[in-house]
Amino acid sequence: MKTFKLNMNEITQFIKRKSIEISTNRILEIHNNKLVINSDGILYDVFSTDIHFEECNYNDRFKINFIQNLICEHLNLEPHNVIFTSKNKQEYLFDIKFNYKIIWNIIVCEGSTAINNTKFTYDEFKDISSKKTNIGLYRKLGNSAYYFRWYEEI
């Protein structure tokens, strides 16, 4: 049987659907917990694969690593369980993997951002110092100048 390549979109589709059409009448799929090619109902076991990886390039890698280490220390986690996913101007978003099924999101920002975000959230906002351990939904991240909140899409 011939070899084939999947691009990033195809890999994403395969992960979501657990199958992808690779050619006419041929589907790469997970069948009975095995990776197979289904060719018109005849299954072929996959006996080898090549996967190539490229490191993601982040502009502020030092700061991301610093925040990741703070999260690990504060929540008693290993670095491979704290995965940086995105950043806007003032906030960093991480996935926290408790196991392969349970993944929560956490947003980390500086104290001034936590104060500003809290001002927009509450009508009756009292003047809060960034030295407090709690600012609205935000909690201080260890002894640092950073605060975090658990993130849930509404």
PDB file of C-alpha atoms in Angstrom:
ATOM      1  CA  MET A   1       0.000   0.000   0.000  1.00  0.00           C
ATOM      2  CA  LYS A   2       1.260   3.497  -0.758  1.00  0.00           C
ATOM      3  CA  THR A   3       2.313   6.188   1.687  1.00  0.00           C
ATOM      4  CA  PHE A   4       0.556   9.523   2.180  1.00  0.00           C
ATOM      5  CA  LYS A   5       0.956  12.787   4.086  1.00  0.00           C
ATOM      6  CA  LEU A   6      -1.535  14.685   6.215  1.00  0.00           C
ATOM      7  CA  ASN A   7      -1.295  18.454   6.586  1.00  0.00           C
ATOM      8  CA  MET A   8      -2.166  20.233   9.853  1.00  0.00           C
ATOM      9  CA  ASN A   9      -5.843  20.691   8.928  1.00  0.00           C
ATOM     10  CA  GLU A  10      -6.161  17.017   8.031  1.00  0.00           C
ATOM     11  CA  ILE A  11      -4.467  15.957  11.271  1.00  0.00           C
ATOM     12  CA  THR A  12      -6.852  18.179  13.251  1.00  0.00           C
ATOM     13  CA  GLN A  13      -9.818  16.694  11.404  1.00  0.00           C
ATOM     14  CA  PHE A  14      -8.537  13.170  12.060  1.00  0.00           C
ATOM     15  CA  ILE A  15      -8.140  13.861  15.780  1.00  0.00           C
ATOM     16  CA  LYS A  16     -11.676  15.284  16.045  1.00  0.00           C
ATOM     17  CA  ARG A  17     -13.457  12.680  13.933  1.00  0.00           C
ATOM     18  CA  LYS A  18     -11.120   9.689  14.418  1.00  0.00           C
ATOM     19  CA  SER A  19     -11.220   9.200  10.667  1.00  0.00           C
ATOM     20  CA  ILE A  20     -10.229  10.982   7.470  1.00  0.00           C
ATOM     21  CA  GLU A  21     -10.579  10.123   3.803  1.00  0.00           C
ATOM     22  CA  ILE A  22      -7.095   9.803   2.336  1.00  0.00           C
ATOM     23  CA  SER A  23      -8.103   8.796  -1.196  1.00  0.00           C
ATOM     24  CA  THR A  24     -11.108   7.507  -3.079  1.00  0.00           C
ATOM     25  CA  ASN A  25     -12.520   4.578  -1.091  1.00  0.00           C
ATOM     26  CA  ARG A  26      -9.714   4.727   1.517  1.00  0.00           C
ATOM     27  CA  ILE A  27     -10.220   6.060   5.028  1.00  0.00           C
ATOM     28  CA  LEU A  28      -7.640   6.326   7.784  1.00  0.00           C
ATOM     29  CA  GLU A  29      -9.522   5.570  10.980  1.00  0.00           C
ATOM     30  CA  ILE A  30      -9.446   4.248  14.509  1.00  0.00           C
ATOM     31  CA  HIS A  31     -11.250   0.894  14.504  1.00  0.00           C
ATOM     32  CA  ASN A  32     -11.425  -1.230  17.660  1.00  0.00           C
ATOM     33  CA  ASN A  33      -8.725   0.998  19.212  1.00  0.00           C
ATOM     34  CA  LYS A  34      -6.342   0.313  16.307  1.00  0.00           C
ATOM     35  CA  LEU A  35      -5.097   2.637  13.589  1.00  0.00           C
ATOM     36  CA  VAL A  36      -6.198   1.131  10.266  1.00  0.00           C
ATOM     37  CA  ILE A  37      -6.937   1.993   6.667  1.00  0.00           C
ATOM     38  CA  ASN A  38     -10.428   1.023   5.607  1.00  0.00           C
ATOM     39  CA  SER A  39     -10.489   0.273   1.881  1.00  0.00           C
ATOM     40  CA  ASP A  40     -14.073  -0.512   0.927  1.00  0.00           C
ATOM     41  CA  GLY A  41     -14.595  -2.479   4.149  1.00  0.00           C
ATOM     42  CA  ILE A  42     -11.258  -4.317   4.038  1.00  0.00           C
ATOM     43  CA  LEU A  43      -9.029  -3.236   6.937  1.00  0.00           C
ATOM     44  CA  TYR A  44      -5.271  -2.772   6.628  1.00  0.00           C
ATOM     45  CA  ASP A  45      -3.197  -2.426   9.799  1.00  0.00           C
ATOM     46  CA  VAL A  46      -0.814   0.509   9.894  1.00  0.00           C
ATOM     47  CA  PHE A  47       2.654  -0.861  10.578  1.00  0.00           C
ATOM     48  CA  SER A  48       4.698   2.356  10.652  1.00  0.00           C
ATOM     49  CA  THR A  49       4.327   6.138  10.672  1.00  0.00           C
ATOM     50  CA  ASP A  50       6.535   9.192  10.368  1.00  0.00           C
ATOM     51  CA  ILE A  51       5.552  12.284  12.310  1.00  0.00           C
ATOM     52  CA  HIS A  52       7.514  15.524  12.070  1.00  0.00           C
ATOM     53  CA  PHE A  53       7.352  18.237  14.729  1.00  0.00           C
ATOM     54  CA  GLU A  54       8.346  21.883  14.764  1.00  0.00           C
ATOM     55  CA  GLU A  55       8.737  23.913  17.954  1.00  0.00           C
ATOM     56  CA  CYS A  56       6.301  26.781  18.386  1.00  0.00           C
ATOM     57  CA  ASN A  57       8.051  30.130  18.334  1.00  0.00           C
ATOM     58  CA  TYR A  58       7.018  32.553  21.103  1.00  0.00           C
ATOM     59  CA  ASN A  59       8.335  36.122  21.361  1.00  0.00           C
ATOM     60  CA  ASP A  60       8.396  36.257  25.152  1.00  0.00           C
ATOM     61  CA  ARG A  61       9.430  32.700  25.963  1.00  0.00           C
ATOM     62  CA  PHE A  62      11.243  33.753  29.162  1.00  0.00           C
ATOM     63  CA  LYS A  63       8.111  35.342  30.639  1.00  0.00           C
ATOM     64  CA  ILE A  64       5.938  32.378  29.598  1.00  0.00           C
ATOM     65  CA  ASN A  65       8.366  29.965  31.294  1.00  0.00           C
ATOM     66  CA  PHE A  66       8.433  32.162  34.401  1.00  0.00           C
ATOM     67  CA  ILE A  67       4.619  32.177  34.657  1.00  0.00           C
ATOM     68  CA  GLN A  68       4.455  28.447  33.923  1.00  0.00           C
ATOM     69  CA  ASN A  69       6.879  27.801  36.807  1.00  0.00           C
ATOM     70  CA  LEU A  70       4.771  29.988  39.125  1.00  0.00           C
ATOM     71  CA  ILE A  71       1.663  27.986  38.219  1.00  0.00           C
ATOM     72  CA  CYS A  72       3.501  24.682  38.733  1.00  0.00           C
ATOM     73  CA  GLU A  73       4.737  25.778  42.136  1.00  0.00           C
ATOM     74  CA  HIS A  74       1.391  27.230  43.252  1.00  0.00           C
ATOM     75  CA  LEU A  75      -0.755  24.282  42.090  1.00  0.00           C
ATOM     76  CA  ASN A  76       1.878  21.574  42.703  1.00  0.00           C
ATOM     77  CA  LEU A  77       1.990  20.454  39.055  1.00  0.00           C
ATOM     78  CA  GLU A  78       4.658  19.267  36.656  1.00  0.00           C
ATOM     79  CA  PRO A  79       5.569  21.541  33.692  1.00  0.00           C
ATOM     80  CA  HIS A  80       4.148  19.100  31.116  1.00  0.00           C
ATOM     81  CA  ASN A  81       0.731  19.575  32.770  1.00  0.00           C
ATOM     82  CA  VAL A  82       0.792  23.375  32.354  1.00  0.00           C
ATOM     83  CA  ILE A  83       0.505  24.166  28.648  1.00  0.00           C
ATOM     84  CA  PHE A  84       0.728  27.700  27.291  1.00  0.00           C
ATOM     85  CA  THR A  85      -1.972  28.223  24.656  1.00  0.00           C
ATOM     86  CA  SER A  86      -2.265  31.942  23.897  1.00  0.00           C
ATOM     87  CA  LYS A  87      -1.605  35.503  24.950  1.00  0.00           C
ATOM     88  CA  ASN A  88      -3.215  38.847  24.371  1.00  0.00           C
ATOM     89  CA  LYS A  89      -1.687  42.164  25.384  1.00  0.00           C
ATOM     90  CA  GLN A  90      -2.233  41.653  29.104  1.00  0.00           C
ATOM     91  CA  GLU A  91      -3.235  38.056  29.802  1.00  0.00           C
ATOM     92  CA  TYR A  92      -1.731  34.597  29.357  1.00  0.00           C
ATOM     93  CA  LEU A  93      -3.942  31.536  28.868  1.00  0.00           C
ATOM     94  CA  PHE A  94      -2.776  28.084  29.952  1.00  0.00           C
ATOM     95  CA  ASP A  95      -4.366  24.639  29.818  1.00  0.00           C
ATOM     96  CA  ILE A  96      -3.996  22.733  33.074  1.00  0.00           C
ATOM     97  CA  LYS A  97      -4.040  18.959  32.509  1.00  0.00           C
ATOM     98  CA  PHE A  98      -5.071  17.019  35.586  1.00  0.00           C
ATOM     99  CA  ASN A  99      -5.282  13.850  33.503  1.00  0.00           C
ATOM    100  CA  TYR A 100      -5.938  13.045  29.843  1.00  0.00           C
ATOM    101  CA  LYS A 101      -9.685  13.731  30.236  1.00  0.00           C
ATOM    102  CA  ILE A 102      -9.740  16.679  32.645  1.00  0.00           C
ATOM    103  CA  ILE A 103      -8.284  19.910  31.280  1.00  0.00           C
ATOM    104  CA  TRP A 104      -9.089  23.300  32.825  1.00  0.00           C
ATOM    105  CA  ASN A 105      -8.076  26.722  31.590  1.00  0.00           C
ATOM    106  CA  ILE A 106      -6.367  29.357  33.667  1.00  0.00           C
ATOM    107  CA  ILE A 107      -5.807  33.035  32.870  1.00  0.00           C
ATOM    108  CA  VAL A 108      -2.771  34.782  34.377  1.00  0.00           C
ATOM    109  CA  CYS A 109      -2.162  38.534  34.444  1.00  0.00           C
ATOM    110  CA  GLU A 110      -0.422  41.239  36.428  1.00  0.00           C
ATOM    111  CA  GLY A 111      -2.147  42.825  39.422  1.00  0.00           C
ATOM    112  CA  SER A 112      -3.046  46.037  37.581  1.00  0.00           C
ATOM    113  CA  THR A 113      -4.829  44.043  34.861  1.00  0.00           C
ATOM    114  CA  ALA A 114      -6.718  42.035  37.499  1.00  0.00           C
ATOM    115  CA  ILE A 115      -7.857  45.305  39.106  1.00  0.00           C
ATOM    116  CA  ASN A 116      -8.938  46.791  35.764  1.00  0.00           C
ATOM    117  CA  ASN A 117     -10.780  43.622  34.739  1.00  0.00           C
ATOM    118  CA  THR A 118     -12.527  43.508  38.112  1.00  0.00           C
ATOM    119  CA  LYS A 119     -13.646  47.137  37.755  1.00  0.00           C
ATOM    120  CA  PHE A 120     -15.459  46.213  34.552  1.00  0.00           C
ATOM    121  CA  THR A 121     -17.049  43.139  36.138  1.00  0.00           C
ATOM    122  CA  TYR A 122     -18.560  44.616  39.300  1.00  0.00           C
ATOM    123  CA  ASP A 123     -20.779  47.690  39.552  1.00  0.00           C
ATOM    124  CA  GLU A 124     -19.819  48.365  43.144  1.00  0.00           C
ATOM    125  CA  PHE A 125     -16.062  48.140  42.953  1.00  0.00           C
ATOM    126  CA  LYS A 126     -14.054  49.187  45.963  1.00  0.00           C
ATOM    127  CA  ASP A 127     -10.521  50.461  45.600  1.00  0.00           C
ATOM    128  CA  ILE A 128      -8.327  47.383  45.886  1.00  0.00           C
ATOM    129  CA  SER A 129      -4.589  47.271  46.240  1.00  0.00           C
ATOM    130  CA  SER A 130      -2.569  44.883  44.115  1.00  0.00           C
ATOM    131  CA  LYS A 131      -1.030  43.628  47.364  1.00  0.00           C
ATOM    132  CA  LYS A 132      -4.236  41.782  48.269  1.00  0.00           C
ATOM    133  CA  THR A 133      -4.419  38.032  47.803  1.00  0.00           C
ATOM    134  CA  ASN A 134      -7.856  38.208  46.130  1.00  0.00           C
ATOM    135  CA  ILE A 135      -9.068  40.726  43.559  1.00  0.00           C
ATOM    136  CA  GLY A 136     -12.591  39.794  42.488  1.00  0.00           C
ATOM    137  CA  LEU A 137     -12.326  36.439  40.706  1.00  0.00           C
ATOM    138  CA  TYR A 138      -8.526  36.632  40.688  1.00  0.00           C
ATOM    139  CA  ARG A 139      -6.239  34.960  43.219  1.00  0.00           C
ATOM    140  CA  LYS A 140      -2.621  35.836  43.835  1.00  0.00           C
ATOM    141  CA  LEU A 141      -0.186  33.429  42.197  1.00  0.00           C
ATOM    142  CA  GLY A 142       2.190  32.542  45.008  1.00  0.00           C
ATOM    143  CA  ASN A 143       4.258  35.504  46.213  1.00  0.00           C
ATOM    144  CA  SER A 144       4.515  37.016  42.731  1.00  0.00           C
ATOM    145  CA  ALA A 145       2.995  40.119  41.148  1.00  0.00           C
ATOM    146  CA  TYR A 146       0.739  37.868  39.051  1.00  0.00           C
ATOM    147  CA  TYR A 147      -2.871  36.876  39.601  1.00  0.00           C
ATOM    148  CA  PHE A 148      -4.890  34.049  38.083  1.00  0.00           C
ATOM    149  CA  ARG A 149      -8.473  33.024  37.580  1.00  0.00           C
ATOM    150  CA  TRP A 150     -10.020  29.848  36.289  1.00  0.00           C
ATOM    151  CA  TYR A 151     -11.502  30.407  32.863  1.00  0.00           C
ATOM    152  CA  GLU A 152     -14.804  29.014  31.655  1.00  0.00           C
ATOM    153  CA  GLU A 153     -16.470  29.963  28.397  1.00  0.00           C
ATOM    154  CA  ILE A 154     -19.972  31.252  28.986  1.00  0.00           C
TER     155      ILE A 154
END
